[in-house]
PDB file of C-alpha atoms in Angstrom:
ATOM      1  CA  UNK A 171      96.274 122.267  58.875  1.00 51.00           C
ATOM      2  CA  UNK A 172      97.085 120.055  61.732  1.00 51.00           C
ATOM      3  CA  UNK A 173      96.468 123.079  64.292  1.00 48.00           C
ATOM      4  CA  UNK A 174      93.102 124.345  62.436  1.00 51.00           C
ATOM      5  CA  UNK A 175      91.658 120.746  62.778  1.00 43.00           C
ATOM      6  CA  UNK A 176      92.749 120.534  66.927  1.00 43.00           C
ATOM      7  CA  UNK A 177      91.450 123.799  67.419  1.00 41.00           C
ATOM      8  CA  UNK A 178      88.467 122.302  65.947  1.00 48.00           C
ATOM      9  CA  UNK A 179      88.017 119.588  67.532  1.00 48.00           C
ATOM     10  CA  UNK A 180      88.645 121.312  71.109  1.00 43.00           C
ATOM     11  CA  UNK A 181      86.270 124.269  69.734  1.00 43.00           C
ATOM     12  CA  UNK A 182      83.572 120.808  68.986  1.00 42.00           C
ATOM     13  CA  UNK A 183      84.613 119.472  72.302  1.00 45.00           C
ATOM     14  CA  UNK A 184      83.975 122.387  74.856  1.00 45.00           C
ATOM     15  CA  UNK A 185      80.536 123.221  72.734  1.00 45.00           C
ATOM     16  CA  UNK A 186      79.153 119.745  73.607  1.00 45.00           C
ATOM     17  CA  UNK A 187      80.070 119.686  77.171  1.00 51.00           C
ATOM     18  CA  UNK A 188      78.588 123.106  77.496  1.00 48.00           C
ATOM     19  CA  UNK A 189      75.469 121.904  75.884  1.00 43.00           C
ATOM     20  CA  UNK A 190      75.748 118.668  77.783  1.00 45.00           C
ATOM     21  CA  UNK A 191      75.951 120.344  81.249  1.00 42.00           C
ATOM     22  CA  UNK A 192      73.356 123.190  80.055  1.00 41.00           C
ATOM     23  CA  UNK A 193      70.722 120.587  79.748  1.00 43.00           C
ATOM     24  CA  UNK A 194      71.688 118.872  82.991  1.00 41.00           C
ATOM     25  CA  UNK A 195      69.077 119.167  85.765  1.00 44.00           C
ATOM     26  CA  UNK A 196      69.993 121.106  88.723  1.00 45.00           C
ATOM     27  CA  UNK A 197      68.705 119.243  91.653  1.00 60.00           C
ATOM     28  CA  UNK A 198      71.049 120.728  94.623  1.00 82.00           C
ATOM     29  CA  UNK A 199      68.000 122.287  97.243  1.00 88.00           C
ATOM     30  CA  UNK A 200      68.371 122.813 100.905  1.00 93.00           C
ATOM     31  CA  UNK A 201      68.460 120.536 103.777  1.00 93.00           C
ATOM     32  CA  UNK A 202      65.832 122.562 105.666  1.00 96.00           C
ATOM     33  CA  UNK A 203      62.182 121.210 103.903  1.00 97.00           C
ATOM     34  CA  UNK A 204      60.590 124.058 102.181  1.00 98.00           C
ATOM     35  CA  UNK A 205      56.710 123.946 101.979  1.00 98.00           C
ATOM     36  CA  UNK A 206      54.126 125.958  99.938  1.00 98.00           C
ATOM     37  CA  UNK A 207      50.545 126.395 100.150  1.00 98.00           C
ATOM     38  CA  UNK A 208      47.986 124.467  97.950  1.00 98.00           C
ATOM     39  CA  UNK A 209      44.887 124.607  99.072  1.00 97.00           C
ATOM     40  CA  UNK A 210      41.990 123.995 101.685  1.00 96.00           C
ATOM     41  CA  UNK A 211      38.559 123.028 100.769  1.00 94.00           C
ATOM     42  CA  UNK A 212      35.765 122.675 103.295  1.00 91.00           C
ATOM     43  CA  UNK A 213      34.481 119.400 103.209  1.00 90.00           C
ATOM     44  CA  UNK A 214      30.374 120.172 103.100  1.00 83.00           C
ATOM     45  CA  UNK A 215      27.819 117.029 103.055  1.00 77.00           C
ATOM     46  CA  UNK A 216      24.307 117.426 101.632  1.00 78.00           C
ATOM     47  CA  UNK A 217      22.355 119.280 104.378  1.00 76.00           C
ATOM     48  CA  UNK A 218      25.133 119.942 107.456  1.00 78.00           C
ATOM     49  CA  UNK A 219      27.016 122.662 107.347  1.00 76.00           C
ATOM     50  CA  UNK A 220      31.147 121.983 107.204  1.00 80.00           C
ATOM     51  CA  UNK A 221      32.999 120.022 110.082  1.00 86.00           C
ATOM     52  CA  UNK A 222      36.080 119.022 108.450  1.00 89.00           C
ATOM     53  CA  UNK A 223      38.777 120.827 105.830  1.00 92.00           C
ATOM     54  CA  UNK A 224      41.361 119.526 103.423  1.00 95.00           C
ATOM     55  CA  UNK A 225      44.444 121.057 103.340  1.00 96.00           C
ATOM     56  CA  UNK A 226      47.004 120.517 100.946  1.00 97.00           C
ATOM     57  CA  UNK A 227      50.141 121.638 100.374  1.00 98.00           C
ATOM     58  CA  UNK A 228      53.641 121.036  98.277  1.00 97.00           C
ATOM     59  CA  UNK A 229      57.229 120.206 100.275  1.00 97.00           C
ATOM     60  CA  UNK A 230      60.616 119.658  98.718  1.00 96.00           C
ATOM     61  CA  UNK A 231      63.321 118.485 100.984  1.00 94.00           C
ATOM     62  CA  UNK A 232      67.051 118.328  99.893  1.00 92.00           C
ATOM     63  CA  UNK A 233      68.540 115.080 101.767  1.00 90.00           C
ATOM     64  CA  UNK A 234      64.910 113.732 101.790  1.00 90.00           C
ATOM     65  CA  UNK A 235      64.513 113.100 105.347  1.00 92.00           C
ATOM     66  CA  UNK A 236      60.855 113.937 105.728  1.00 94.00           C
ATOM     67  CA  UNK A 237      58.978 111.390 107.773  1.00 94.00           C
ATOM     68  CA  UNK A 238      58.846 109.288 111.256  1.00 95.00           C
ATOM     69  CA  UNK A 239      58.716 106.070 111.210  1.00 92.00           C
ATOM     70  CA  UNK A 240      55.920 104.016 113.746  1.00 92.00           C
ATOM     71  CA  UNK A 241      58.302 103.068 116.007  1.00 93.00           C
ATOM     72  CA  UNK A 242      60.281 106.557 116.207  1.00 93.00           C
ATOM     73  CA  UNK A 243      58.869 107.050 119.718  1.00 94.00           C
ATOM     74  CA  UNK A 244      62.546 107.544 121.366  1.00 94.00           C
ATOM     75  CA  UNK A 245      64.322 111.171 121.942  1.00 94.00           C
ATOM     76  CA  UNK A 246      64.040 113.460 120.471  1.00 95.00           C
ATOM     77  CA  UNK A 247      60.454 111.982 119.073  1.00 96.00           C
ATOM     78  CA  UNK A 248      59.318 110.636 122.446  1.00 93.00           C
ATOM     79  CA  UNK A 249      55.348 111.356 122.956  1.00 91.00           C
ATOM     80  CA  UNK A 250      55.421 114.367 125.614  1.00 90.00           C
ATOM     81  CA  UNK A 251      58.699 115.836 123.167  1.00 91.00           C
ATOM     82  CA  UNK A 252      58.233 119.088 121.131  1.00 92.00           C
ATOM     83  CA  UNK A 253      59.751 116.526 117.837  1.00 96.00           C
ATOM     84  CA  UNK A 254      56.563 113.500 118.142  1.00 95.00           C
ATOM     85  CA  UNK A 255      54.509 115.232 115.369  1.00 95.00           C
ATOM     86  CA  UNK A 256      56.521 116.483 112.516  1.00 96.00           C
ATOM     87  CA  UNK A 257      53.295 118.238 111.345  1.00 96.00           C
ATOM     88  CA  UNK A 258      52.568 121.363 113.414  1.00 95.00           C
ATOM     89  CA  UNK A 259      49.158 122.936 112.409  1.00 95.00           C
ATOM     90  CA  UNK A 260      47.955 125.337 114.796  1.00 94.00           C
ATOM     91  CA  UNK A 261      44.451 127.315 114.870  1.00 94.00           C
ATOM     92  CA  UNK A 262      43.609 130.752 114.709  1.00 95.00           C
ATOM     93  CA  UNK A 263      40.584 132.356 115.238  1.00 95.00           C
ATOM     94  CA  UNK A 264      39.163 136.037 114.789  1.00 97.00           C
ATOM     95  CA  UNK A 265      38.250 137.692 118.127  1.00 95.00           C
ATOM     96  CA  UNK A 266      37.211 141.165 118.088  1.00 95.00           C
ATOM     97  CA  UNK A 267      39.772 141.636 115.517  1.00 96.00           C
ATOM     98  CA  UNK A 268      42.906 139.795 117.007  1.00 97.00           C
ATOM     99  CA  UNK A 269      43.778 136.618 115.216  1.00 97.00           C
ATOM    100  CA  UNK A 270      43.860 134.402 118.697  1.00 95.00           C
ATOM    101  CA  UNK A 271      45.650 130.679 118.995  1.00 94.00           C
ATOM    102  CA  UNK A 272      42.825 128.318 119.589  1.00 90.00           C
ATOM    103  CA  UNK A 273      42.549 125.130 121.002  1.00 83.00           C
ATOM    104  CA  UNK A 274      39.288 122.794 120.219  1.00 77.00           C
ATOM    105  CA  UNK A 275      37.681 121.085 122.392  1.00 71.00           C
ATOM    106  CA  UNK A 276      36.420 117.552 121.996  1.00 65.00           C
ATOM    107  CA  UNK A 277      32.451 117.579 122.576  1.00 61.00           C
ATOM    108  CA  UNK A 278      32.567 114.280 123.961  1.00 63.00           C
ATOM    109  CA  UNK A 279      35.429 113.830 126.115  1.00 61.00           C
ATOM    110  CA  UNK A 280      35.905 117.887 126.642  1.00 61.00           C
ATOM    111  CA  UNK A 281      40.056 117.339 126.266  1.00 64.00           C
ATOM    112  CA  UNK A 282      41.894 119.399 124.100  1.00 68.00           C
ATOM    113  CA  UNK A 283      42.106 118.511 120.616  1.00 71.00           C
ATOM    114  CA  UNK A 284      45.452 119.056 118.861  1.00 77.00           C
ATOM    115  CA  UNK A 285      45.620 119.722 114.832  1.00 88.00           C
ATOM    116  CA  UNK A 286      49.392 118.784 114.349  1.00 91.00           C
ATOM    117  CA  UNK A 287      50.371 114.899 112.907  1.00 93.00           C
ATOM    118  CA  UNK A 288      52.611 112.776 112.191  1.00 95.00           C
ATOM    119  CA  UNK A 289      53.863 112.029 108.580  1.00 95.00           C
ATOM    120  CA  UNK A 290      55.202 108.897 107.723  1.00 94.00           C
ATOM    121  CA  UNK A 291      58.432 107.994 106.525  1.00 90.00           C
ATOM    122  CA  UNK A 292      58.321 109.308 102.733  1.00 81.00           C
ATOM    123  CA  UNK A 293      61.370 107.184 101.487  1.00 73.00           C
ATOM    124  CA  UNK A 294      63.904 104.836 102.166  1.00 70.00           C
ATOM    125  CA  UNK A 295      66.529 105.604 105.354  1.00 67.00           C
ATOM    126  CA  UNK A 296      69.253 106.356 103.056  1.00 67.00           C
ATOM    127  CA  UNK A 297      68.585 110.399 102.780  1.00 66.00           C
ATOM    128  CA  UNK A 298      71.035 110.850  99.932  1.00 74.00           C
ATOM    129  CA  UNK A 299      68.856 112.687  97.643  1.00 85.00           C
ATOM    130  CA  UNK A 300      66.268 115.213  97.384  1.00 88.00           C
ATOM    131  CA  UNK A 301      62.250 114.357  97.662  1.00 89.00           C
ATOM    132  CA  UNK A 302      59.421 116.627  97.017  1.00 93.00           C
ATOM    133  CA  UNK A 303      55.438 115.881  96.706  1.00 94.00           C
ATOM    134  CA  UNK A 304      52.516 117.164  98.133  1.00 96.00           C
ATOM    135  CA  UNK A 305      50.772 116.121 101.414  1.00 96.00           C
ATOM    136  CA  UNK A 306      46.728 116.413 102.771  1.00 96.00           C
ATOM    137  CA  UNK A 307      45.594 116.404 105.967  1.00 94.00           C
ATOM    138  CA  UNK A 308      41.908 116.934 107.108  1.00 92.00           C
ATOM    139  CA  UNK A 309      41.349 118.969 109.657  1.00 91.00           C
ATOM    140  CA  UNK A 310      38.501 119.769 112.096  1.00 87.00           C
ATOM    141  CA  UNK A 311      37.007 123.548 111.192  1.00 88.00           C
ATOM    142  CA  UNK A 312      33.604 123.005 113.543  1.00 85.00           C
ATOM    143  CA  UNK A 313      33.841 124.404 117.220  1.00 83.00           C
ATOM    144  CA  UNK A 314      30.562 124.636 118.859  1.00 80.00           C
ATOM    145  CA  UNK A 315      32.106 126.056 122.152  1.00 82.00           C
ATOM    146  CA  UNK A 316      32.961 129.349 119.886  1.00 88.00           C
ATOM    147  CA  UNK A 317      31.045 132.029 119.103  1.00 91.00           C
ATOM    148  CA  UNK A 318      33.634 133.391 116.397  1.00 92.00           C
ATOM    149  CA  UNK A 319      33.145 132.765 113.004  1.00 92.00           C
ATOM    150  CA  UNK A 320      36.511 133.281 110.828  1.00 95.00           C
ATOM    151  CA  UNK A 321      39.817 130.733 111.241  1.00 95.00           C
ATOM    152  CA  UNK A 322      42.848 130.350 109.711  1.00 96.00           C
ATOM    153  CA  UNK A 323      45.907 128.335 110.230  1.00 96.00           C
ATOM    154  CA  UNK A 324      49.552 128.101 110.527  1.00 97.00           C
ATOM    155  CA  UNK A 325      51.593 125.382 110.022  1.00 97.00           C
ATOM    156  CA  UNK A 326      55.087 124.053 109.357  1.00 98.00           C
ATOM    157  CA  UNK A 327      57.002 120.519 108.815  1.00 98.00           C
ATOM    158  CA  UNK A 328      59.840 119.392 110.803  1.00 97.00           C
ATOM    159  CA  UNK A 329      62.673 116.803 109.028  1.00 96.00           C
ATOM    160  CA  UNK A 330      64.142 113.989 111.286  1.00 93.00           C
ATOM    161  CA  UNK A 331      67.600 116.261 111.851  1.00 94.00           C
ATOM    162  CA  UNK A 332      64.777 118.539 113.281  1.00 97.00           C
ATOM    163  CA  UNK A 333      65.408 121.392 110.427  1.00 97.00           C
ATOM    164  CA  UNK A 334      61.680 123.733 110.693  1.00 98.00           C
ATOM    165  CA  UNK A 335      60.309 124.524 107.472  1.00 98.00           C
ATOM    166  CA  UNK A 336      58.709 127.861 106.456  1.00 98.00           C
ATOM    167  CA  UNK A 337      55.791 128.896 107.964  1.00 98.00           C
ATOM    168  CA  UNK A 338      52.436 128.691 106.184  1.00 98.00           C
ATOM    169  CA  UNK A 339      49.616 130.955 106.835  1.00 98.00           C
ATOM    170  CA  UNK A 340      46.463 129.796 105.187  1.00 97.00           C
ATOM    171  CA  UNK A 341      43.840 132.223 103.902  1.00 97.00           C
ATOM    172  CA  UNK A 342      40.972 132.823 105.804  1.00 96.00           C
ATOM    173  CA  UNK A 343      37.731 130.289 106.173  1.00 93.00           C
ATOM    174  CA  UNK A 344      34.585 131.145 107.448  1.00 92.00           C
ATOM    175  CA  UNK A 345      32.786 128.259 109.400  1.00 86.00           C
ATOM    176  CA  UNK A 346      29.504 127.512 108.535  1.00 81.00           C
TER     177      UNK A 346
END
C-alpha cells in the first residue's frame, strides 16, 4: 500500500512539473538582433506626388542591447566610424535593369544625403534580457536628379556589441 501511494505521488509529482515547464515560455533568442519586414507606405499629400516613405519593420534582440544613447559619440560610435548609425538603409535604384546603390542628393545644398539613423537606446543599460518591437523610419523616395523610376532598399540594425542583423530587402516602389 505504502509503495502504490509513493509511486503515486512521484507519478502526480513528475506530471505537474512536466505540465508546469510545458507551459513555461521559452524566451532564450540570439544575441545577434533579428529583423523582419513590415511594411512601407508612400506618404502621398492631396495634389503632389510622393516625397517621403514609411518603413516599418519588427526586431527582436536576445540581451536587448539595441540602441545608442545621445552621448555615444566615442569609439567605436564616433561620427566619421562605420558604428555612429545603428540603422543602415541604403538605396537602390533600377538602371537599365541593374539594381544600382544610389546616393540622393540634397536640392538645396547639393551634398549627399544619407538614409541610415540612429535608434535610441530601447531599454535600460542592464542588457539582461531579451527586447523585441517594431521601429519606423521615414525616408526620402523623391530624386529629381534621376531619371529612373523604380527603388528599393536594403537595410540592417547593428546592437551596441556591434552584432549585424539580417539583411532586409524591401519590395519594389515606384516613385511618382
Amino acid at each position: 500500500m505504502k509503495y502504490s501511494v509513493l509511486l503515486y505521488i512521484a507519478v502526480l509529482f513528475f506530471f505537474l512539473m512536466g505540465t508546469a515547464s510545458s507551459c513555461k515560455k521559452d524566451d532564450h533568442y540570439s544575441h545577434i538582433p533579428n529583423i523582419s519586414f513590415n511594411s512601407l507606405i508612400k506618404l502621398k499629400s492631396k495634389d503632389q506626388p510622393a516625397s517621403k516613405a514609411i518603413l516599418s519593420f519588427s526586431y527582436i534582440d536576445g540581451d536587448g542591447d539595441i540602441g545608442l544613447r545621445q552621448e555615444d559619440t566615442l569609439s567605436p560610435y564616433h561620427k566619421t566610424g562605420d558604428y555612429y548609425y545603428n540603422l543602415i538603409i541604403d538605396l537602390e535604384e533600377l538602371q537599365d535593369n541593374v539594381w544600382t546603390k544610389k546616393y540622393l542628393i540634397n536640392p538645396s545644398t547639393l551634398d549627399t544625403t544619407y538614409l541610415h539613423s540612429r535608434i535610441p537606446l530601447l531599454k535600460d543599460m542592464d542588457f539582461k534580457s531579451y527586447t523585441k518591437g517594431e521601429i519606423s523610419d521615414t525616408l526620402f523616395i523623391k530624386d529629381p536628379f534621376s531619371e529612373f523610376d523604380t527603388i528599393r532598399f536594403k537595410f540592417h540594425i547593428i546592437d551596441r556589441t556591434l552584432n549585424k542583423s539580417n539583411i532586409i530587402t524591401t519590395p519594389n516602389i515606384i516613385r511618382d
